[in-house]
Amino acid sequence: MLLPENEGQRLEVLNQYQILDTPPEEIFDELAQLAANLCETPIALISLVDTEREWFKSKIGVTTSEIPRSISFGSYTILQSKILIIPDALQDERLATNPLVISNPNFRFYAGVPLISSSGFALGSLCVIDFAPRNLTVKEEVVLQQLARQTIRYLELHRQKVIDDSQRSFNLLFSKNPNPMWVYNQNTLQFLDVNEAAVIHYGYSREEFLQMRITDIRTPEDVPIFREYLRQKHTSLHFAGQWQHRRKDGQIIDVEIVTHTISYASYNARLVNIRDITKYKRIERTLQESEARFRVISEAIPIPLIISRLSDGLILYANSELMQTFRFSSEDLVNRKNLDLYHNSVDLEAMLEALNQNDSLQDYELKLKRADGTDFWAIASLQYLKFNSETAILTVFYDITNRKNVETKLQEQNEFLRKIFESIPLMIALIDANGKLQWVNQEWESVLGWKFNGFQTSNVLEALYPNAEYRQYVINFMQSAQRNWGDFRTQVRDGDLLDTSWTNVKLSNGQIIGIGQDITERKRTELALKAQAEREQLMRTVAQRIRQSLNLQDILNATVQEVRDLLGVNRVVVYQFDSEMIGTIMAESVEPGWTVSLSVEIHDTCFQTGAGVEYYQGRKRAIANIYEAGLTDCHIRLLERFEVKANLVVPILLEVSSKNPGSHIWGLLIAHQCSSFREWEENQLDLLDQLTVQLAIAIQQSSIFEQAQTELVQRQKAEVKLRHALAEKEVLLKEVHHRVKNNLQIVSSLLQLQSQTLKDPEVIKVLRESQNRIESISLIHKNLYTSANIGQIDVGDYIHNLAASLLISYQIWPGKIVLETDIDSVSLNVDQAIACGLVINELISNALKHAFPNQQAGKISIALRNIGNNIEMTIRDNGIGLPDNLDWTNTDSLGLSLVYDLVTEQLEGDITLERNRGTVFKIQFTQLTLHQ
């Protein structure tokens, strides 16, 4: 959209007419109707073009009052100085796509005359419009232009009327205005007029003012600044500012001025409205000084604070600590509301509500939001105050993020511990120093049947331990807090007693944590295990007596005593039948005061008549009450004779023979309860049953012992003869070993003598090696005939003596070659000992000859270990080692070949060689006994 070059001034002049948006006027409507009639068009308009619209002062043929300037035809008309005629809008490139042309109302013809003011600005147009293409005659053009001029005349009259009204209003407002006002020449700065308020306020008379320029009331230092200010504002219609003026009496006052460009008596002038703000400036300076002090103090405070307006939350002030905490810049806080600081608007609303109820608020905890979107926790304190004459809220924040994180972590840990305490299969209770229950876990409530709420006003220990003396014992245990476990009988809600075990932890604040568990089942198990252990102990005692003694009476006496102690009965007896079923008490253990039955012969007719047939079949009985067990009268009378009220009866059965399976009854093992009737436990009857097996063994063993006495005498005679023969054999073997050893020593001496007659070193060396081999064999035989066991040799002494003789044979200086031995207690037969001796002889000789050249010092170690059924022998030296290219299993060396053959064939073992830092031979073979 094209604009006139003087668009700004044009709009300013248009506004001076004050005609836009005024009601329709008859004179303008008559001019528009006349234009439509004379040009014979359905539409005629008197329009004024505003900033964004074309407004119709008068309209013929249309109902709308205005259209957007971007599609108006008048925006093109005001660019012309003469009439604008468009015969066919569809053919005009400016209007071919205009919505007024291509759609309803489909304008085609347009003719408009610009309405040019007396100052030369096009304000709008007088136009006629048709829906069909056409043109105007010359006469119609002339008439339309004349009507346009007539329209301008009426517009000028309207403007003049507005000016006259404004002038009258101006004169009234100017002269009577309570504020100083004046008019000055914009070019010469000469005062043209002043009102009465200016004369009174500044002290100059009106005549004095009219002789002055406005620079005369300025302070000298302000004049250049003021002139530059006027130069910059020269084109502005109005401007405002604050300055300092000087009154006639020399007083400098602060003023606020507002200027407007006006035409005054044909002068290009400015109207100035003045407001004395000296008082306010003084207050402002005081406030500024106060604010400066406030800012210094607030900036020095090391905590974030903010002042926000109460009405809308606008931030009026924030110190640097707050901007640093919230990561704001100074620009970020411009026109920002305090709502932007809070993570949740609900928190702010709740906090303001609490403030409204209490006039101040302290330590309100909430979550805040930084400029970068991150959150942190803080406590806020709020207070109402007046700030710049406005009701405001002072808010001080204290960052508690670290504390909150610690609290959160502690809460998580507490929740974690709570879950552990709730799920752990132990009872846990917290009790204060006065015995009041503070907290329990679910296991405590589940096991004891009590609820935590039931002990809010009562003492938990009184409920769990009703007996005062026992309760004091529990309290003493708790207060000791020795962290050891103690077992107690605890009463549950239904009145039953549970076996529980507790340990206590005493806290620094005097509270006690009790940790307990239900051990009722464990106690039962312990009692059962104890009973089982006692039974087993009894079994071991009887079995030990059987093994240690062949005296049947000792075994029976020990058995009845142990059974009575274990079962806690009044009497225990062993009762033996003879062939005619007449019984005798063979052994008895009875409490003092009860009838003694030992050695009493009992003629029990009940057994003789077959009443005891069930015992023959191995039946055992536990009778709690002899009068209710269905016993025969004769049996009851027999029991009454010995004051029996309840008893346990188990038969003692013996095997007939191994070739003839079956058993016969020997007697009975009986436990009597004389003091009262008694309910027996099943394991007590089983105990007696097991004991009868041991007793049967003892009885049979005693019988066998008697039979063995004769055989033993005969065997002792044979043993004497065998010992004499063995002694003669050992003497003969030792004599043989002694002779063999002497013969080997003779051979060794002959080799020694032979070597002294030879000159060839190699031959001497060979003879010495042979001599060493013979010495090793000879040493075996020497050890054999001096040993207590002529079939086995103590290898430790043998190896040590053999190694020492080799060092002497090779004339090794003492301390030059260190010999270490680490020999387990190993015994070898003759063949293995000879083979081992030869192997050690060869390997040590080889080390002494080759491992330490040039009289080099070194160490040789020999180790012999028992590894299960095998023996491992290790010969090690730290010398120069065997050459890497030497295949020692296939060599011309007699010594190494002899070693390999002895190990693999004679000992039937394995040998390995290690060449790391010297030479190590590891030999492993199976140990053989003399019998093997």
PDB file of N, CA, C and O in Angstrom, residues 304-335:
ATOM      1  N   PRO A 304      18.998 -14.646  50.380  1.00  0.00           N
ATOM      2  CA  PRO A 304      18.136 -14.084  49.332  1.00  0.00           C
ATOM      3  C   PRO A 304      16.918 -13.411  49.950  1.00  0.00           C
ATOM      4  O   PRO A 304      16.276 -13.956  50.847  1.00  0.00           O
ATOM      5  N   LEU A 305      16.603 -12.173  49.436  1.00  0.00           N
ATOM      6  CA  LEU A 305      15.364 -11.515  49.846  1.00  0.00           C
ATOM      7  C   LEU A 305      14.768 -10.819  48.640  1.00  0.00           C
ATOM      8  O   LEU A 305      15.469 -10.417  47.702  1.00  0.00           O
ATOM      9  N   ILE A 306      13.447 -10.659  48.691  1.00  0.00           N
ATOM     10  CA  ILE A 306      12.722 -10.083  47.566  1.00  0.00           C
ATOM     11  C   ILE A 306      11.549  -9.294  48.112  1.00  0.00           C
ATOM     12  O   ILE A 306      10.956  -9.650  49.142  1.00  0.00           O
ATOM     13  N   ILE A 307      11.231  -8.163  47.442  1.00  0.00           N
ATOM     14  CA  ILE A 307      10.051  -7.361  47.774  1.00  0.00           C
ATOM     15  C   ILE A 307       9.140  -7.397  46.565  1.00  0.00           C
ATOM     16  O   ILE A 307       9.551  -7.035  45.449  1.00  0.00           O
ATOM     17  N   SER A 308       7.910  -7.853  46.768  1.00  0.00           N
ATOM     18  CA  SER A 308       6.953  -7.976  45.670  1.00  0.00           C
ATOM     19  C   SER A 308       5.671  -7.245  46.028  1.00  0.00           C
ATOM     20  O   SER A 308       5.282  -7.168  47.197  1.00  0.00           O
ATOM     21  N   ARG A 309       5.045  -6.687  45.014  1.00  0.00           N
ATOM     22  CA  ARG A 309       3.805  -5.948  45.225  1.00  0.00           C
ATOM     23  C   ARG A 309       2.689  -6.901  45.621  1.00  0.00           C
ATOM     24  O   ARG A 309       2.525  -7.963  45.031  1.00  0.00           O
ATOM     25  N   LEU A 310       1.919  -6.488  46.625  1.00  0.00           N
ATOM     26  CA  LEU A 310       0.858  -7.354  47.138  1.00  0.00           C
ATOM     27  C   LEU A 310      -0.234  -7.574  46.110  1.00  0.00           C
ATOM     28  O   LEU A 310      -0.753  -8.675  45.961  1.00  0.00           O
ATOM     29  N   SER A 311      -0.578  -6.534  45.365  1.00  0.00           N
ATOM     30  CA  SER A 311      -1.747  -6.606  44.486  1.00  0.00           C
ATOM     31  C   SER A 311      -1.576  -7.607  43.357  1.00  0.00           C
ATOM     32  O   SER A 311      -2.491  -8.380  43.050  1.00  0.00           O
ATOM     33  N   ASP A 312      -0.420  -7.629  42.721  1.00  0.00           N
ATOM     34  CA  ASP A 312      -0.243  -8.507  41.556  1.00  0.00           C
ATOM     35  C   ASP A 312       1.023  -9.354  41.613  1.00  0.00           C
ATOM     36  O   ASP A 312       1.309 -10.104  40.682  1.00  0.00           O
ATOM     37  N   GLY A 313       1.807  -9.252  42.703  1.00  0.00           N
ATOM     38  CA  GLY A 313       3.002 -10.077  42.831  1.00  0.00           C
ATOM     39  C   GLY A 313       4.192  -9.591  42.034  1.00  0.00           C
ATOM     40  O   GLY A 313       5.206 -10.292  41.947  1.00  0.00           O
ATOM     41  N   LEU A 314       4.119  -8.373  41.450  1.00  0.00           N
ATOM     42  CA  LEU A 314       5.238  -7.865  40.660  1.00  0.00           C
ATOM     43  C   LEU A 314       6.451  -7.675  41.559  1.00  0.00           C
ATOM     44  O   LEU A 314       6.353  -7.112  42.654  1.00  0.00           O
ATOM     45  N   ILE A 315       7.605  -8.123  41.074  1.00  0.00           N
ATOM     46  CA  ILE A 315       8.837  -8.001  41.843  1.00  0.00           C
ATOM     47  C   ILE A 315       9.305  -6.550  41.796  1.00  0.00           C
ATOM     48  O   ILE A 315       9.593  -5.997  40.729  1.00  0.00           O
ATOM     49  N   LEU A 316       9.375  -5.889  42.984  1.00  0.00           N
ATOM     50  CA  LEU A 316       9.810  -4.508  43.080  1.00  0.00           C
ATOM     51  C   LEU A 316      11.290  -4.409  43.387  1.00  0.00           C
ATOM     52  O   LEU A 316      11.948  -3.442  42.997  1.00  0.00           O
ATOM     53  N   TYR A 317      11.819  -5.388  44.099  1.00  0.00           N
ATOM     54  CA  TYR A 317      13.238  -5.352  44.444  1.00  0.00           C
ATOM     55  C   TYR A 317      13.707  -6.775  44.773  1.00  0.00           C
ATOM     56  O   TYR A 317      12.972  -7.568  45.356  1.00  0.00           O
ATOM     57  N   ALA A 318      14.943  -7.062  44.398  1.00  0.00           N
ATOM     58  CA  ALA A 318      15.583  -8.331  44.762  1.00  0.00           C
ATOM     59  C   ALA A 318      17.062  -8.066  44.959  1.00  0.00           C
ATOM     60  O   ALA A 318      17.683  -7.349  44.161  1.00  0.00           O
ATOM     61  N   ASN A 319      17.644  -8.607  46.017  1.00  0.00           N
ATOM     62  CA  ASN A 319      19.073  -8.383  46.252  1.00  0.00           C
ATOM     63  C   ASN A 319      19.906  -9.345  45.401  1.00  0.00           C
ATOM     64  O   ASN A 319      19.397 -10.291  44.786  1.00  0.00           O
ATOM     65  N   SER A 320      21.194  -9.083  45.388  1.00  0.00           N
ATOM     66  CA  SER A 320      22.092  -9.861  44.527  1.00  0.00           C
ATOM     67  C   SER A 320      22.155 -11.323  44.959  1.00  0.00           C
ATOM     68  O   SER A 320      22.324 -12.219  44.130  1.00  0.00           O
ATOM     69  N   GLU A 321      22.014 -11.571  46.267  1.00  0.00           N
ATOM     70  CA  GLU A 321      22.052 -12.947  46.754  1.00  0.00           C
ATOM     71  C   GLU A 321      20.895 -13.747  46.169  1.00  0.00           C
ATOM     72  O   GLU A 321      21.034 -14.915  45.810  1.00  0.00           O
ATOM     73  N   LEU A 322      19.718 -13.101  46.056  1.00  0.00           N
ATOM     74  CA  LEU A 322      18.570 -13.800  45.463  1.00  0.00           C
ATOM     75  C   LEU A 322      18.814 -14.082  43.982  1.00  0.00           C
ATOM     76  O   LEU A 322      18.534 -15.184  43.491  1.00  0.00           O
ATOM     77  N   MET A 323      19.347 -13.075  43.263  1.00  0.00           N
ATOM     78  CA  MET A 323      19.591 -13.294  41.831  1.00  0.00           C
ATOM     79  C   MET A 323      20.623 -14.388  41.616  1.00  0.00           C
ATOM     80  O   MET A 323      20.513 -15.185  40.691  1.00  0.00           O
ATOM     81  N   GLN A 324      21.605 -14.446  42.511  1.00  0.00           N
ATOM     82  CA  GLN A 324      22.615 -15.510  42.396  1.00  0.00           C
ATOM     83  C   GLN A 324      22.000 -16.869  42.719  1.00  0.00           C
ATOM     84  O   GLN A 324      22.271 -17.862  42.039  1.00  0.00           O
ATOM     85  N   THR A 325      21.149 -16.901  43.756  1.00  0.00           N
ATOM     86  CA  THR A 325      20.531 -18.174  44.151  1.00  0.00           C
ATOM     87  C   THR A 325      19.597 -18.688  43.064  1.00  0.00           C
ATOM     88  O   THR A 325      19.591 -19.880  42.740  1.00  0.00           O
ATOM     89  N   PHE A 326      18.793 -17.758  42.492  1.00  0.00           N
ATOM     90  CA  PHE A 326      17.817 -18.170  41.477  1.00  0.00           C
ATOM     91  C   PHE A 326      18.388 -18.110  40.063  1.00  0.00           C
ATOM     92  O   PHE A 326      17.688 -18.408  39.109  1.00  0.00           O
ATOM     93  N   ARG A 327      19.657 -17.665  39.957  1.00  0.00           N
ATOM     94  CA  ARG A 327      20.351 -17.607  38.663  1.00  0.00           C
ATOM     95  C   ARG A 327      19.640 -16.674  37.687  1.00  0.00           C
ATOM     96  O   ARG A 327      19.481 -16.974  36.500  1.00  0.00           O
ATOM     97  N   PHE A 328      19.193 -15.518  38.198  1.00  0.00           N
ATOM     98  CA  PHE A 328      18.572 -14.485  37.381  1.00  0.00           C
ATOM     99  C   PHE A 328      19.606 -13.415  37.067  1.00  0.00           C
ATOM    100  O   PHE A 328      20.538 -13.161  37.849  1.00  0.00           O
ATOM    101  N   SER A 329      19.406 -12.739  35.946  1.00  0.00           N
ATOM    102  CA  SER A 329      20.119 -11.509  35.663  1.00  0.00           C
ATOM    103  C   SER A 329      19.192 -10.349  35.973  1.00  0.00           C
ATOM    104  O   SER A 329      17.994 -10.533  36.211  1.00  0.00           O
ATOM    105  N   SER A 330      19.732  -9.128  35.979  1.00  0.00           N
ATOM    106  CA  SER A 330      18.893  -7.967  36.269  1.00  0.00           C
ATOM    107  C   SER A 330      17.787  -7.829  35.245  1.00  0.00           C
ATOM    108  O   SER A 330      16.650  -7.461  35.580  1.00  0.00           O
ATOM    109  N   GLU A 331      18.080  -8.151  33.982  1.00  0.00           N
ATOM    110  CA  GLU A 331      17.063  -8.051  32.938  1.00  0.00           C
ATOM    111  C   GLU A 331      15.952  -9.076  33.150  1.00  0.00           C
ATOM    112  O   GLU A 331      14.779  -8.832  32.806  1.00  0.00           O
ATOM    113  N   ASP A 332      16.311 -10.254  33.741  1.00  0.00           N
ATOM    114  CA  ASP A 332      15.295 -11.290  33.939  1.00  0.00           C
ATOM    115  C   ASP A 332      14.199 -10.851  34.898  1.00  0.00           C
ATOM    116  O   ASP A 332      13.066 -11.337  34.833  1.00  0.00           O
ATOM    117  N   LEU A 333      14.524  -9.932  35.823  1.00  0.00           N
ATOM    118  CA  LEU A 333      13.566  -9.544  36.849  1.00  0.00           C
ATOM    119  C   LEU A 333      12.664  -8.389  36.428  1.00  0.00           C
ATOM    120  O   LEU A 333      11.755  -8.021  37.170  1.00  0.00           O
ATOM    121  N   VAL A 334      12.919  -7.817  35.252  1.00  0.00           N
ATOM    122  CA  VAL A 334      12.073  -6.715  34.785  1.00  0.00           C
ATOM    123  C   VAL A 334      10.692  -7.255  34.467  1.00  0.00           C
ATOM    124  O   VAL A 334      10.533  -8.201  33.681  1.00  0.00           O
ATOM    125  N   ASN A 335       9.683  -6.640  35.108  1.00  0.00           N
ATOM    126  CA  ASN A 335       8.269  -7.022  34.898  1.00  0.00           C
ATOM    127  C   ASN A 335       8.010  -8.500  35.201  1.00  0.00           C
ATOM    128  O   ASN A 335       7.091  -9.096  34.643  1.00  0.00           O
TER     129      ASN A 335
END
